[in-house]
Amino acid sequence: QAFTFGVFADLGVFVFFFYSCPYQVYKSYSVGISKHGDLLEGFDLTLTEVLKSDIGTTLFEQHLVEEFSAENLTFWKAVSRWKEKYESTADDIRKTEAQNIYSRWLAPSSLLQVNVSGNNVVNLKDALQKDAYAIPETLFDDCSGEVFHLMANDSFTRFKNTPLFKEYLGTGDDVGSGNIISSLREDSYASEVGGSGV
């Protein structure tokens, strides 16, 4: 009986470790994936964060070229530049540049016309046709907001499932050294270690 009990005890320990160890490995892997995201699908970066990076902007624009929608990003960048130098630009030059943006991306005859609501285009055109040069800094906000929303919720979602996004994650752009994934893992580890509230 003692022999039988010992055999069963040893067998029980073996079974426990046989099933427990792989589960712990799997659990650790799953937690790591949930924390740091899948490289191609679940990584929690926003379009705004990617566009702060020159490499990210270039790769995202390449993706848009492949989707035949690069005009969305070029329009958004043109509006951003126009707003950045708004205060330092003379009224007449500011209006001329705004009219050029309208003609290139918003006019019905434009070859690079972006997809925005007709009401927003009409309102913007009316503002440009006024005699006053003092057009508001918010002139393009509604149209550029629509375009950015379209990119963020449509094109960027697909971009995160491409090799181009994986290439972006593997760069050292804007993270000092190493790559973006390893940098975020270090930040996560540092926050966990420092979480004791020193």
Short mmCIF file of C-alpha atoms in Angstrom, two decimals:
data_model
loop_
_atom_site.label_atom_id
_atom_site.label_comp_id
_atom_site.label_asym_id
_atom_site.label_seq_id
_atom_site.Cartn_x
_atom_site.Cartn_y
_atom_site.Cartn_z
CA GLN A 1 0.00 0.00 0.00
CA ALA A 2 2.82 2.39 0.86
CA PHE A 3 4.39 1.67 -2.50
CA THR A 4 1.09 2.30 -4.32
CA PHE A 5 0.51 5.55 -2.44
CA GLY A 6 4.01 6.76 -3.29
CA VAL A 7 3.55 5.98 -6.95
CA PHE A 8 0.27 7.88 -7.06
CA ALA A 9 1.81 10.80 -5.17
CA ASP A 10 4.70 11.02 -7.63
CA LEU A 11 2.28 10.70 -10.52
CA GLY A 12 0.17 13.54 -9.11
CA VAL A 13 3.20 15.83 -8.80
CA PHE A 14 4.23 15.00 -12.35
CA VAL A 15 0.76 15.73 -13.75
CA PHE A 16 0.59 19.01 -11.82
CA PHE A 17 3.86 20.31 -13.22
CA PHE A 18 3.15 18.89 -16.67
CA TYR A 19 0.01 20.98 -17.01
CA SER A 20 0.91 23.91 -14.76
CA CYS A 21 4.24 24.95 -16.29
CA PRO A 22 3.03 25.33 -19.90
CA TYR A 23 0.03 27.27 -18.59
CA GLN A 24 2.28 29.69 -16.68
CA VAL A 25 4.42 30.20 -19.77
CA TYR A 26 1.31 30.83 -21.86
CA LYS A 27 -0.08 33.19 -19.23
CA SER A 28 3.13 35.23 -19.13
CA TYR A 29 3.17 35.42 -22.92
CA SER A 30 -0.46 36.52 -23.02
CA VAL A 31 0.12 39.23 -20.43
CA GLY A 32 3.11 40.48 -22.41
CA ILE A 33 1.08 40.62 -25.58
CA SER A 34 -1.80 42.43 -23.87
CA LYS A 35 0.57 44.99 -22.36
CA HIS A 36 2.71 45.71 -25.38
CA GLY A 37 0.37 44.95 -28.22
CA ASP A 38 0.69 42.81 -31.29
CA LEU A 39 3.21 44.25 -33.73
CA LEU A 40 0.80 44.26 -36.64
CA GLU A 41 -2.72 44.51 -35.25
CA GLY A 42 -3.20 45.50 -31.63
CA PHE A 43 -0.48 48.05 -31.02
CA ASP A 44 -2.03 51.03 -29.26
CA LEU A 45 -0.64 53.98 -31.20
CA THR A 46 -2.75 56.81 -32.58
CA LEU A 47 -2.40 58.55 -35.93
CA THR A 48 -1.50 61.77 -34.12
CA GLU A 49 1.46 60.06 -32.45
CA VAL A 50 2.67 58.52 -35.71
CA LEU A 51 2.47 61.85 -37.56
CA LYS A 52 4.74 63.48 -34.97
CA SER A 53 7.50 61.34 -36.45
CA ASP A 54 9.08 62.08 -39.83
CA ILE A 55 9.55 58.36 -40.48
CA GLY A 56 5.98 57.61 -39.37
CA THR A 57 4.61 60.32 -41.65
CA THR A 58 6.63 59.07 -44.61
CA LEU A 59 5.55 55.44 -44.14
CA PHE A 60 1.91 56.35 -43.61
CA GLU A 61 1.98 58.50 -46.74
CA GLN A 62 3.46 55.57 -48.65
CA HIS A 63 0.54 53.47 -47.45
CA LEU A 64 -1.91 56.13 -48.63
CA VAL A 65 -0.23 56.19 -52.05
CA GLU A 66 -0.82 52.44 -52.30
CA GLU A 67 -4.48 53.06 -51.39
CA PHE A 68 -4.76 55.97 -53.88
CA SER A 69 -5.68 58.42 -51.12
CA ALA A 70 -2.44 60.34 -50.51
CA GLU A 71 -4.28 63.61 -51.17
CA ASN A 72 -5.85 63.34 -47.72
CA LEU A 73 -2.50 63.59 -45.96
CA THR A 74 -1.06 66.22 -48.30
CA PHE A 75 -4.14 68.39 -47.74
CA TRP A 76 -3.96 67.97 -43.97
CA LYS A 77 -0.24 68.82 -43.96
CA ALA A 78 -0.81 71.91 -46.14
CA VAL A 79 -3.49 73.19 -43.76
CA SER A 80 -1.23 72.49 -40.77
CA ARG A 81 1.61 74.50 -42.32
CA TRP A 82 -0.80 77.34 -43.18
CA LYS A 83 -1.97 77.49 -39.56
CA GLU A 84 1.56 77.25 -38.14
CA LYS A 85 2.66 80.43 -39.92
CA TYR A 86 -0.70 82.20 -39.65
CA GLU A 87 0.48 84.87 -37.21
CA SER A 88 3.71 85.59 -39.08
CA THR A 89 2.13 85.92 -42.55
CA ALA A 90 0.73 89.10 -44.06
CA ASP A 91 -3.04 89.14 -44.62
CA ASP A 92 -2.86 89.22 -48.42
CA ILE A 93 -0.30 86.39 -48.62
CA ARG A 94 -2.27 84.36 -46.08
CA LYS A 95 -5.42 84.67 -48.17
CA THR A 96 -3.59 83.82 -51.41
CA GLU A 97 -2.18 80.65 -49.84
CA ALA A 98 -5.62 79.73 -48.51
CA GLN A 99 -7.09 80.15 -51.98
CA ASN A 100 -4.35 77.90 -53.38
CA ILE A 101 -5.23 75.20 -50.83
CA TYR A 102 -8.90 75.49 -51.78
CA SER A 103 -8.13 75.27 -55.51
CA ARG A 104 -5.85 72.28 -55.15
CA TRP A 105 -7.84 70.08 -52.74
CA LEU A 106 -11.39 71.39 -52.31
CA ALA A 107 -12.59 72.89 -55.58
CA PRO A 108 -14.98 70.67 -57.58
CA SER A 109 -12.58 70.75 -60.53
CA SER A 110 -9.56 69.68 -58.48
CA LEU A 111 -7.80 66.47 -59.49
CA LEU A 112 -6.79 66.02 -55.84
CA GLN A 113 -10.20 66.76 -54.36
CA VAL A 114 -10.62 65.37 -50.85
CA ASN A 115 -13.84 63.84 -49.60
CA VAL A 116 -15.50 66.40 -47.31
CA SER A 117 -19.08 67.56 -46.90
CA GLY A 118 -20.49 70.00 -49.45
CA ASN A 119 -21.68 72.41 -46.74
CA ASN A 120 -18.18 72.78 -45.33
CA VAL A 121 -16.74 73.46 -48.77
CA VAL A 122 -19.42 76.06 -49.54
CA ASN A 123 -18.88 77.84 -46.23
CA LEU A 124 -15.14 77.91 -46.78
CA LYS A 125 -15.52 79.22 -50.33
CA ASP A 126 -17.86 81.98 -49.13
CA ALA A 127 -15.32 83.05 -46.52
CA LEU A 128 -12.59 83.24 -49.17
CA GLN A 129 -14.73 85.33 -51.51
CA LYS A 130 -15.25 88.10 -48.98
CA ASP A 131 -13.34 91.30 -49.63
CA ALA A 132 -11.69 91.31 -46.21
CA TYR A 133 -8.20 89.84 -46.07
CA ALA A 134 -8.51 88.98 -42.39
CA ILE A 135 -9.72 85.41 -42.81
CA PRO A 136 -9.88 83.40 -39.58
CA GLU A 137 -7.23 80.92 -38.49
CA THR A 138 -10.03 78.36 -38.15
CA LEU A 139 -10.92 78.65 -41.84
CA PHE A 140 -10.01 75.04 -42.69
CA ASP A 141 -10.82 73.42 -39.35
CA ASP A 142 -14.05 71.71 -40.40
CA CYS A 143 -12.62 70.34 -43.65
CA SER A 144 -9.26 69.26 -42.23
CA GLY A 145 -11.07 67.72 -39.25
CA GLU A 146 -13.20 65.61 -41.56
CA VAL A 147 -10.17 64.44 -43.51
CA PHE A 148 -8.19 63.60 -40.38
CA HIS A 149 -11.12 61.64 -38.95
CA LEU A 150 -11.34 59.68 -42.20
CA MET A 151 -7.63 58.87 -42.13
CA ALA A 152 -7.62 57.93 -38.44
CA ASN A 153 -10.65 55.65 -38.59
CA ASP A 154 -10.19 54.15 -42.03
CA SER A 155 -6.73 54.31 -43.61
CA PHE A 156 -4.78 54.20 -40.36
CA THR A 157 -6.65 51.10 -39.18
CA ARG A 158 -5.49 49.27 -42.30
CA PHE A 159 -2.01 50.76 -42.04
CA LYS A 160 -1.54 49.09 -38.64
CA ASN A 161 -1.90 45.71 -40.35
CA THR A 162 0.82 46.29 -42.94
CA PRO A 163 4.57 45.62 -43.12
CA LEU A 164 5.03 49.41 -43.29
CA PHE A 165 3.68 49.76 -39.76
CA LYS A 166 5.93 46.96 -38.57
CA GLU A 167 8.83 48.81 -40.18
CA TYR A 168 7.82 51.95 -38.29
CA LEU A 169 7.73 50.08 -34.98
CA GLY A 170 11.22 48.76 -35.66
CA THR A 171 12.76 52.20 -36.17
CA GLY A 172 14.54 54.24 -33.54
CA ASP A 173 12.70 57.39 -34.54
CA ASP A 174 11.82 59.70 -31.66
CA VAL A 175 12.79 57.22 -28.97
CA GLY A 176 16.46 58.07 -28.51
CA SER A 177 17.89 54.60 -29.08
CA GLY A 178 16.71 51.10 -29.80
CA ASN A 179 13.27 50.77 -31.30
CA ILE A 180 9.78 51.91 -30.37
CA ILE A 181 8.67 48.54 -29.01
CA SER A 182 11.68 48.10 -26.74
CA SER A 183 11.45 51.70 -25.58
CA LEU A 184 7.83 51.29 -24.55
CA ARG A 185 8.63 48.03 -22.80
CA GLU A 186 11.34 49.81 -20.80
CA ASP A 187 8.89 52.59 -19.93
CA SER A 188 6.34 49.99 -18.84
CA TYR A 189 8.91 48.17 -16.69
CA ALA A 190 10.08 51.43 -15.12
CA SER A 191 6.51 52.38 -14.23
CA GLU A 192 5.91 48.95 -12.68
CA VAL A 193 9.12 49.15 -10.62
CA GLY A 194 8.35 52.70 -9.57
CA GLY A 195 4.75 51.91 -8.83
CA SER A 196 5.53 51.31 -5.18
CA GLY A 197 5.42 55.07 -4.74
CA VAL A 198 8.99 56.00 -3.84
#
